[in-house]
Coordinates of C-alpha atoms and ligand atoms in Angstrom, one line a residue:
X82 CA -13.6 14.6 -33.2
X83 CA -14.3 14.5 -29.6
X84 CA -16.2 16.4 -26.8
X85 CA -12.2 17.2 -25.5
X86 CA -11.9 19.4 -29.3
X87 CA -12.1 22.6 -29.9
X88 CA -11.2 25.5 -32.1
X89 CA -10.1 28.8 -31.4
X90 CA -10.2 31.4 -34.3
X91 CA -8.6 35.0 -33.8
X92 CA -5.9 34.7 -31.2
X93 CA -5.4 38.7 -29.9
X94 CA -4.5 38.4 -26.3
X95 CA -7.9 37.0 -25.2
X96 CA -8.1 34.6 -28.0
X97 CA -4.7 33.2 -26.9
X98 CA -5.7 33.4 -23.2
X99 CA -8.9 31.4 -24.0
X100 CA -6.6 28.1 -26.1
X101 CA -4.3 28.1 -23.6
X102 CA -6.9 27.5 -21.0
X103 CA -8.4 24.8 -23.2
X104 CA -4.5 23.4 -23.2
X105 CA -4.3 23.3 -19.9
X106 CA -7.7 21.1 -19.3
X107 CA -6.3 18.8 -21.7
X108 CA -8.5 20.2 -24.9
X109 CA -7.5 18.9 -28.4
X110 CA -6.9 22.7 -29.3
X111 CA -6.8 23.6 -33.4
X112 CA -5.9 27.2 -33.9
X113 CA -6.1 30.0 -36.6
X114 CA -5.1 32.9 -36.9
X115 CA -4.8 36.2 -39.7
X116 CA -1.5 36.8 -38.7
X117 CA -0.3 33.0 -38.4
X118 CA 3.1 34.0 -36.1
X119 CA 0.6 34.7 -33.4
X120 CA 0.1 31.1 -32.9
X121 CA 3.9 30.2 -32.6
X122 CA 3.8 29.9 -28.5
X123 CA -0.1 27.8 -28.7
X124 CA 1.6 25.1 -31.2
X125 CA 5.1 24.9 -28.7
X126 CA 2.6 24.6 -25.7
X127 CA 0.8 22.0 -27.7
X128 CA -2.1 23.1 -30.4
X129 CA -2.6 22.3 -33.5
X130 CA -2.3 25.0 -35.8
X131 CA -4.8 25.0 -38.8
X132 CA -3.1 26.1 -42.2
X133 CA -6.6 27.4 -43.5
X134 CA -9.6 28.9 -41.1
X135 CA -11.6 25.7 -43.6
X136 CA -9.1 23.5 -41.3
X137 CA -9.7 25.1 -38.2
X138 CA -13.7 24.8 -39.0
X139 CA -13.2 20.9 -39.7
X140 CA -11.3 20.4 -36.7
X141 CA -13.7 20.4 -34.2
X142 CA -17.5 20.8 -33.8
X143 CA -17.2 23.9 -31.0
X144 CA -15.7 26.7 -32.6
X145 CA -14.7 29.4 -30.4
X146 CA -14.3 33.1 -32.1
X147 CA -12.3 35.6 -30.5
X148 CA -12.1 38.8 -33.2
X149 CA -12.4 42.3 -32.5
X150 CA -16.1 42.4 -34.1
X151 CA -18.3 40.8 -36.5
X152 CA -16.7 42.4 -39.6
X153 CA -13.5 40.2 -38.6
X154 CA -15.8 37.1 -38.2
X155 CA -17.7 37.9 -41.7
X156 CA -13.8 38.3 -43.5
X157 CA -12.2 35.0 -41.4
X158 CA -15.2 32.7 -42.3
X159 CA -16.7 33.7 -45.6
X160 CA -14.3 31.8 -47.5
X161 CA -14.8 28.8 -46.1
X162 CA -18.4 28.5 -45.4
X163 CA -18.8 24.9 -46.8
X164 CA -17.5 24.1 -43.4
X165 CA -19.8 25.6 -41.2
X166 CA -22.5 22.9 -41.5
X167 CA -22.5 21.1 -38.3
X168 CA -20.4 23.3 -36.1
X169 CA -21.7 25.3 -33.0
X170 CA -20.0 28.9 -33.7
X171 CA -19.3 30.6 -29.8
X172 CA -18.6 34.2 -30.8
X173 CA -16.9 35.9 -27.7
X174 CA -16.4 39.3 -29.8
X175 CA -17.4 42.3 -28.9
X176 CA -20.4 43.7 -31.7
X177 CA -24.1 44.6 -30.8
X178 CA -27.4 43.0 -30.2
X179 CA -28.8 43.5 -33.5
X180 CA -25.2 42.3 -35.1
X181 CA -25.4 39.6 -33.0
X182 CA -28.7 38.0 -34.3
X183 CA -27.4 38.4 -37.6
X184 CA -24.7 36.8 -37.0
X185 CA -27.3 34.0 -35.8
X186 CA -29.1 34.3 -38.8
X187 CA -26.1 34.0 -41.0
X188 CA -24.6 31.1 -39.3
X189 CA -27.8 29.3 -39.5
X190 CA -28.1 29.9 -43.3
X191 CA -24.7 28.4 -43.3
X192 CA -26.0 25.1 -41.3
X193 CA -24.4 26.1 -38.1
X194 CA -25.5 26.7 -34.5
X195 CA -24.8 29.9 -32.8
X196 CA -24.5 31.2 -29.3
X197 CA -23.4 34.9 -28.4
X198 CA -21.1 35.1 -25.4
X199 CA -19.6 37.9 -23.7
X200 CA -16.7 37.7 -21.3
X201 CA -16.1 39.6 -18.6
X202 CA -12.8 39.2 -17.7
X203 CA -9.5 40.4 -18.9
X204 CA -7.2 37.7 -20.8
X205 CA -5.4 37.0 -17.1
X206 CA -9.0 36.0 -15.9
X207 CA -9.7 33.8 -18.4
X208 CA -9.5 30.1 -16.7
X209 CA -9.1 31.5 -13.1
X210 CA -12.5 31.6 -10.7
X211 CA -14.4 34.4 -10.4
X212 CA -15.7 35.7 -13.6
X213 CA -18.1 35.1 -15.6
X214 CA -19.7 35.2 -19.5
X215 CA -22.9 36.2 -20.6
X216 CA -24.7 33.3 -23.3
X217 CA -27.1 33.6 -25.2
X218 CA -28.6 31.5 -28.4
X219 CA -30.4 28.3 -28.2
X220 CA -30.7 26.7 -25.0
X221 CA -29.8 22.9 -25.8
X222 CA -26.6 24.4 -27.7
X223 CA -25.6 26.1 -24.7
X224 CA -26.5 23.2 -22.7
X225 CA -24.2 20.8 -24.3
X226 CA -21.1 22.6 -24.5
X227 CA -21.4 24.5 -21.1
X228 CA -18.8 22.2 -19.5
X229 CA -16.3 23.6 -22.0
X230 CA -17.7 27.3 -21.9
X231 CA -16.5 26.9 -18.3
X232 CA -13.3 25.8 -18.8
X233 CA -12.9 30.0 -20.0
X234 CA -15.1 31.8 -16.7
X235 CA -18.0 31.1 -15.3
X236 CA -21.2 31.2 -17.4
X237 CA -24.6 33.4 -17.3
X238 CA -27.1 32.1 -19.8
X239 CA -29.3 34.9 -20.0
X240 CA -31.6 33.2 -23.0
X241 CA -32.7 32.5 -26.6
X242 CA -32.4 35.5 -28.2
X243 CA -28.8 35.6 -29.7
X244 CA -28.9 39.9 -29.3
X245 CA -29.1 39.0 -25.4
X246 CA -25.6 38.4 -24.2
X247 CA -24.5 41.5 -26.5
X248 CA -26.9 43.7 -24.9
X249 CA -25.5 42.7 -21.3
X250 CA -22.1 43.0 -22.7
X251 CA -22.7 46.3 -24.2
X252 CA -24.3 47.7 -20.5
X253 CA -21.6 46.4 -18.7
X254 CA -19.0 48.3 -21.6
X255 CA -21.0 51.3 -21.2
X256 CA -20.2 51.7 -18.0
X257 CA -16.6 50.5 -18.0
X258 CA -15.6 52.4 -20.5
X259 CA -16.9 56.0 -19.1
X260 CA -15.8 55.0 -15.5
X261 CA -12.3 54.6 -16.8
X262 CA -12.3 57.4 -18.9
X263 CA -13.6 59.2 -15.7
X264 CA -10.5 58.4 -13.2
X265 CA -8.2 59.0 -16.3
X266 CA -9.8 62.5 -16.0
X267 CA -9.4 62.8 -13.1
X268 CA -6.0 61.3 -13.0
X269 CA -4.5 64.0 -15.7
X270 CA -6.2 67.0 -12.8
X271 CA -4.0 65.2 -10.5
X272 CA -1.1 65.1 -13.1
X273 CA -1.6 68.4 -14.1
X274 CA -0.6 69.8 -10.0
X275 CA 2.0 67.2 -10.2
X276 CA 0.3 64.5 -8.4
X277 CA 1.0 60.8 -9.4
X278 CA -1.8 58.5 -9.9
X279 CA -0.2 56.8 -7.1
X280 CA -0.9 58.7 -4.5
X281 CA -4.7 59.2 -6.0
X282 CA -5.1 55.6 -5.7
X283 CA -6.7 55.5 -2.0
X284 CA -9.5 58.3 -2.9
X285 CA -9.7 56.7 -6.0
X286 CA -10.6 53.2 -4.7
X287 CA -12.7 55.0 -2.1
X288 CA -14.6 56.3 -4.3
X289 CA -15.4 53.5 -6.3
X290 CA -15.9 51.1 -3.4
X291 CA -18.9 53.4 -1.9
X292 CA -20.8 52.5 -5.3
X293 CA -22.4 49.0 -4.6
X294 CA -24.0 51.0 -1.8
X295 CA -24.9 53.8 -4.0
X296 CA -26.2 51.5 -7.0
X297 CA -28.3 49.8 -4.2
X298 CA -29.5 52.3 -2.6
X299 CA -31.2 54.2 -5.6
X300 CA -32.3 51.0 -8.2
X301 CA -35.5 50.6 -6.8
X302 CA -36.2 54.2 -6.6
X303 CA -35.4 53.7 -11.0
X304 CA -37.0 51.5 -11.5
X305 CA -40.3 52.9 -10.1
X306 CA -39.7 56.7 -11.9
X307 CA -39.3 58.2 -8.3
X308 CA -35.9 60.7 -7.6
X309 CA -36.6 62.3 -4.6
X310 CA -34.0 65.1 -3.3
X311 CA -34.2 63.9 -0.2
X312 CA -30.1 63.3 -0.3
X313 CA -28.8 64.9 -3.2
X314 CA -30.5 67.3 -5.7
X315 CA -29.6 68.1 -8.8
X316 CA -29.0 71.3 -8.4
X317 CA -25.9 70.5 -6.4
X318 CA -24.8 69.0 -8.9
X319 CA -25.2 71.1 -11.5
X320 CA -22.6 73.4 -9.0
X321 CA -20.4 70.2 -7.9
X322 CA -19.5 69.4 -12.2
X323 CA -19.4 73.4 -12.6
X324 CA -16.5 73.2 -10.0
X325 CA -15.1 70.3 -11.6
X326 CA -14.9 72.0 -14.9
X327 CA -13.7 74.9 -13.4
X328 CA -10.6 73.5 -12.0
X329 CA -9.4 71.1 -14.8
X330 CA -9.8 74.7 -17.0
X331 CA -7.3 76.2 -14.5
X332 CA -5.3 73.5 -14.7
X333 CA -5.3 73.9 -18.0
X334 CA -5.9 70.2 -19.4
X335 CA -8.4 68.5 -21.7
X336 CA -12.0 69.5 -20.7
X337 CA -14.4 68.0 -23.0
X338 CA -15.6 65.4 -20.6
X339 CA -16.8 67.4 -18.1
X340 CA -18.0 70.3 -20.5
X341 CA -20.3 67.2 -21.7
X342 CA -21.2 65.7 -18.2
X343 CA -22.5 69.9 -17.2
X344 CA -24.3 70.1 -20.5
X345 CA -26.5 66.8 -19.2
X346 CA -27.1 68.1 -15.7
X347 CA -27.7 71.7 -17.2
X348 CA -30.6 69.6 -19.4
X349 CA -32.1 67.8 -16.5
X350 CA -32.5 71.1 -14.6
X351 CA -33.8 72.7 -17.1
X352 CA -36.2 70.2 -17.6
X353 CA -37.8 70.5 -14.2
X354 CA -35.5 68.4 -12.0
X355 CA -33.3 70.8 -10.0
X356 CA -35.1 69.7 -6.6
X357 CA -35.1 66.1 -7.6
X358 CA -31.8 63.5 -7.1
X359 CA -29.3 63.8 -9.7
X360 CA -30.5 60.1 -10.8
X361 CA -33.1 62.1 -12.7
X362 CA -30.9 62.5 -15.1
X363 CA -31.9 59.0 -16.6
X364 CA -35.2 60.8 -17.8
X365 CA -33.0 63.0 -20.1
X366 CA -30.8 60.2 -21.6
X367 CA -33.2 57.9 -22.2
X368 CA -34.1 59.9 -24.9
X369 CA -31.8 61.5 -28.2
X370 CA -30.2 64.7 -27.8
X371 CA -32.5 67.1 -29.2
Ligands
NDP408 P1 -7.7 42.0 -30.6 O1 -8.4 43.1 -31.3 O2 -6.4 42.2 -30.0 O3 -7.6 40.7 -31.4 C1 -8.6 40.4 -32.3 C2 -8.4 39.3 -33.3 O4 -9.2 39.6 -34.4 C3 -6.9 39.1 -33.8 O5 -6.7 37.7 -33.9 C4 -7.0 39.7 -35.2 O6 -6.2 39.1 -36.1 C5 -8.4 39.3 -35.6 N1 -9.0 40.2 -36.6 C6 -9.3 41.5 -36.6 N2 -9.7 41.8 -37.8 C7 -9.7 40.7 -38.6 C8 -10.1 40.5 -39.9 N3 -10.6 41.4 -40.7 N4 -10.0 39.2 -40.4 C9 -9.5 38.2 -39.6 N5 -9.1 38.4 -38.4 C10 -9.2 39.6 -37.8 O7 -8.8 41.7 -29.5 P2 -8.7 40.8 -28.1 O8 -8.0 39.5 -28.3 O9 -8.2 41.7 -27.0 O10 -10.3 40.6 -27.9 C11 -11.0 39.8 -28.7 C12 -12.5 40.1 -28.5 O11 -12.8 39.9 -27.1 C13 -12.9 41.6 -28.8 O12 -14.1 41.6 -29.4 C14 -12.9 42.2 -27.4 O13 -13.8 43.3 -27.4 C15 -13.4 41.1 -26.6 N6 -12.9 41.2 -25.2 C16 -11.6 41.6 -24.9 C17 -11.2 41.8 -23.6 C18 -9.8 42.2 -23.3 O14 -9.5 42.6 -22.2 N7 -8.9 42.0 -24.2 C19 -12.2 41.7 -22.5 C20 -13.5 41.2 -22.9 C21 -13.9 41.0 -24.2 P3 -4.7 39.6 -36.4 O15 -3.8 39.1 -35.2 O16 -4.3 39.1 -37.7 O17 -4.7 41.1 -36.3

């Protein structure tokens, strides 16, 4: 066993993306996989493909897990926890903060060391510059096996408290998810008058490129509790999303998104903040619907 070996566990798209990076740097690679045919194109490229996930463990100290969650980590390793002792566990799953520590706890029970990580970058981007993960777990673990964690993106250790790098994972998901579901919405409107997301692509991008300026513009007016109208108020935008709702109803396609988007704004207003900047709305979501 060398510093050059590693195993990969759970090869979906981004756990193959991750061994073949690790191939290409000249890694010892051991793979696993649930479905073992996955592997096929990893051993012709050059990995060695573990016939038991107790294998894969004994192959290499670093073990890199790729699985949809932690219930997929809990079913691959269970059986073979005898050989977790010694190995540093780098869970690049998606699961949150409080699964992730424990996950930590478990592992450590086991005799293994356990960073969470999480990627941001899709399988193309793993291995190419400009991306980076988010670590988190003991700092001398991360430490030593850094210069492998960076053979996959960049890295952003963010500190000891495995739950960490879930947390900034789960932000950064948050707002992925409902920006995408948000030009899909908007893309269907489109559809629906027989545009093609094609031709939406300029505004589109527009749109989205005038948000660094936005974000900037308004953090520090969050992060001290102040949302002046002084550009936007809410009220506005209580109209604006009325409109929006309005013409995906005409057009006759799904309209739960914004129904839910008018609902919030209706809240904030009604609690007080029609004059103030639509960013009040943070006031209302940090707390549960009632
Ligand atoms: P997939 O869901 O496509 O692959 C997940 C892997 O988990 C497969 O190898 C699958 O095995 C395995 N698995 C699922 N359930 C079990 C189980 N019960 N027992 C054993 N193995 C199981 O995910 P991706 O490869 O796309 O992503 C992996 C992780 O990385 C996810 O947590 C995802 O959120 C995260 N991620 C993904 C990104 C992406 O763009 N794809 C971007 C950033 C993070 P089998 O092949 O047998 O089904």
């Amino acid at each position: 066993m060398s510093r050059h070996d590693v195993t990969v566990i759970g090869l979906g798209p981004m756990g193959r993306a991750m061994a073949r990076a690790f191939l290409g740097r000249g890694y010892r690679v051991t793979v696993w996989n649930r479905t073992a045919h996955k592997a096929d194109d990893l051993v012709g490229a050059g990995a060695d493909r573990a016939a038991t996930v107790h294998g894969a463990l004994a192959a290499s100290e670093l073990v890199i897990l790729s699985l949809t969650d932690h219930h997929a980590m809990y079913s691959a390793l269970e059986p073979a926890v005898e050989a977790l002792p010694g190995r540093v566990l780098v869970n690049l799953g998606s699961d949150t903060p409080e699964g992730a520590r424990n996950a930590a706890r478990w592992a450590s029970g086991h005799g293994a060391q356990y960073l969470t990580g999480g990627v941001q970058a899709s399988p193309p981007g793993i291995g190419q510059p400009g991306f980076s993960t988010f670590y988190s777990g003991p700092r001398d673990v991360f430490d030593a096996h850094r210069e492998a964690l960076e053979v996959l993106t960049g890295t952003d250790y963010r500190g000891e408290d495995p739950g960490l790098a879930a947390l900034y994972y789960q932000v950064g998901m948050d707002l992925f998810w409902t920006t995408v579901l948000g030009w899909l919405h908007a893309l269907a409107l489109a559809d629906a008058h027989g545009v093609p997301a094609g031709e939406i692509l300029p505004s589109a991008s527009s749109v989205l490129s005038g948000m660094p300026d936005f974000l900037a513009f308004y953090t520090q007016r969050i992060d001290e509790g102040e949302y002046p109208g002084d550009v936007e108020r809410l009220a506005m935008g209580v109209a604006s999303v009325d409109h929006v709702l309005q013409t995906a109803r005409s057009a006759g396609i799904d309209t739960s998104l914004p129904t839910a988007v008018l609902e919030i704004f209706r809240r904030g207003a009604a609690a007080g903040h029609a004059d103030d900047s639509a960013t009040s709305l943070i006031e209302v979501l940090k707390k549960p619907a009632a």
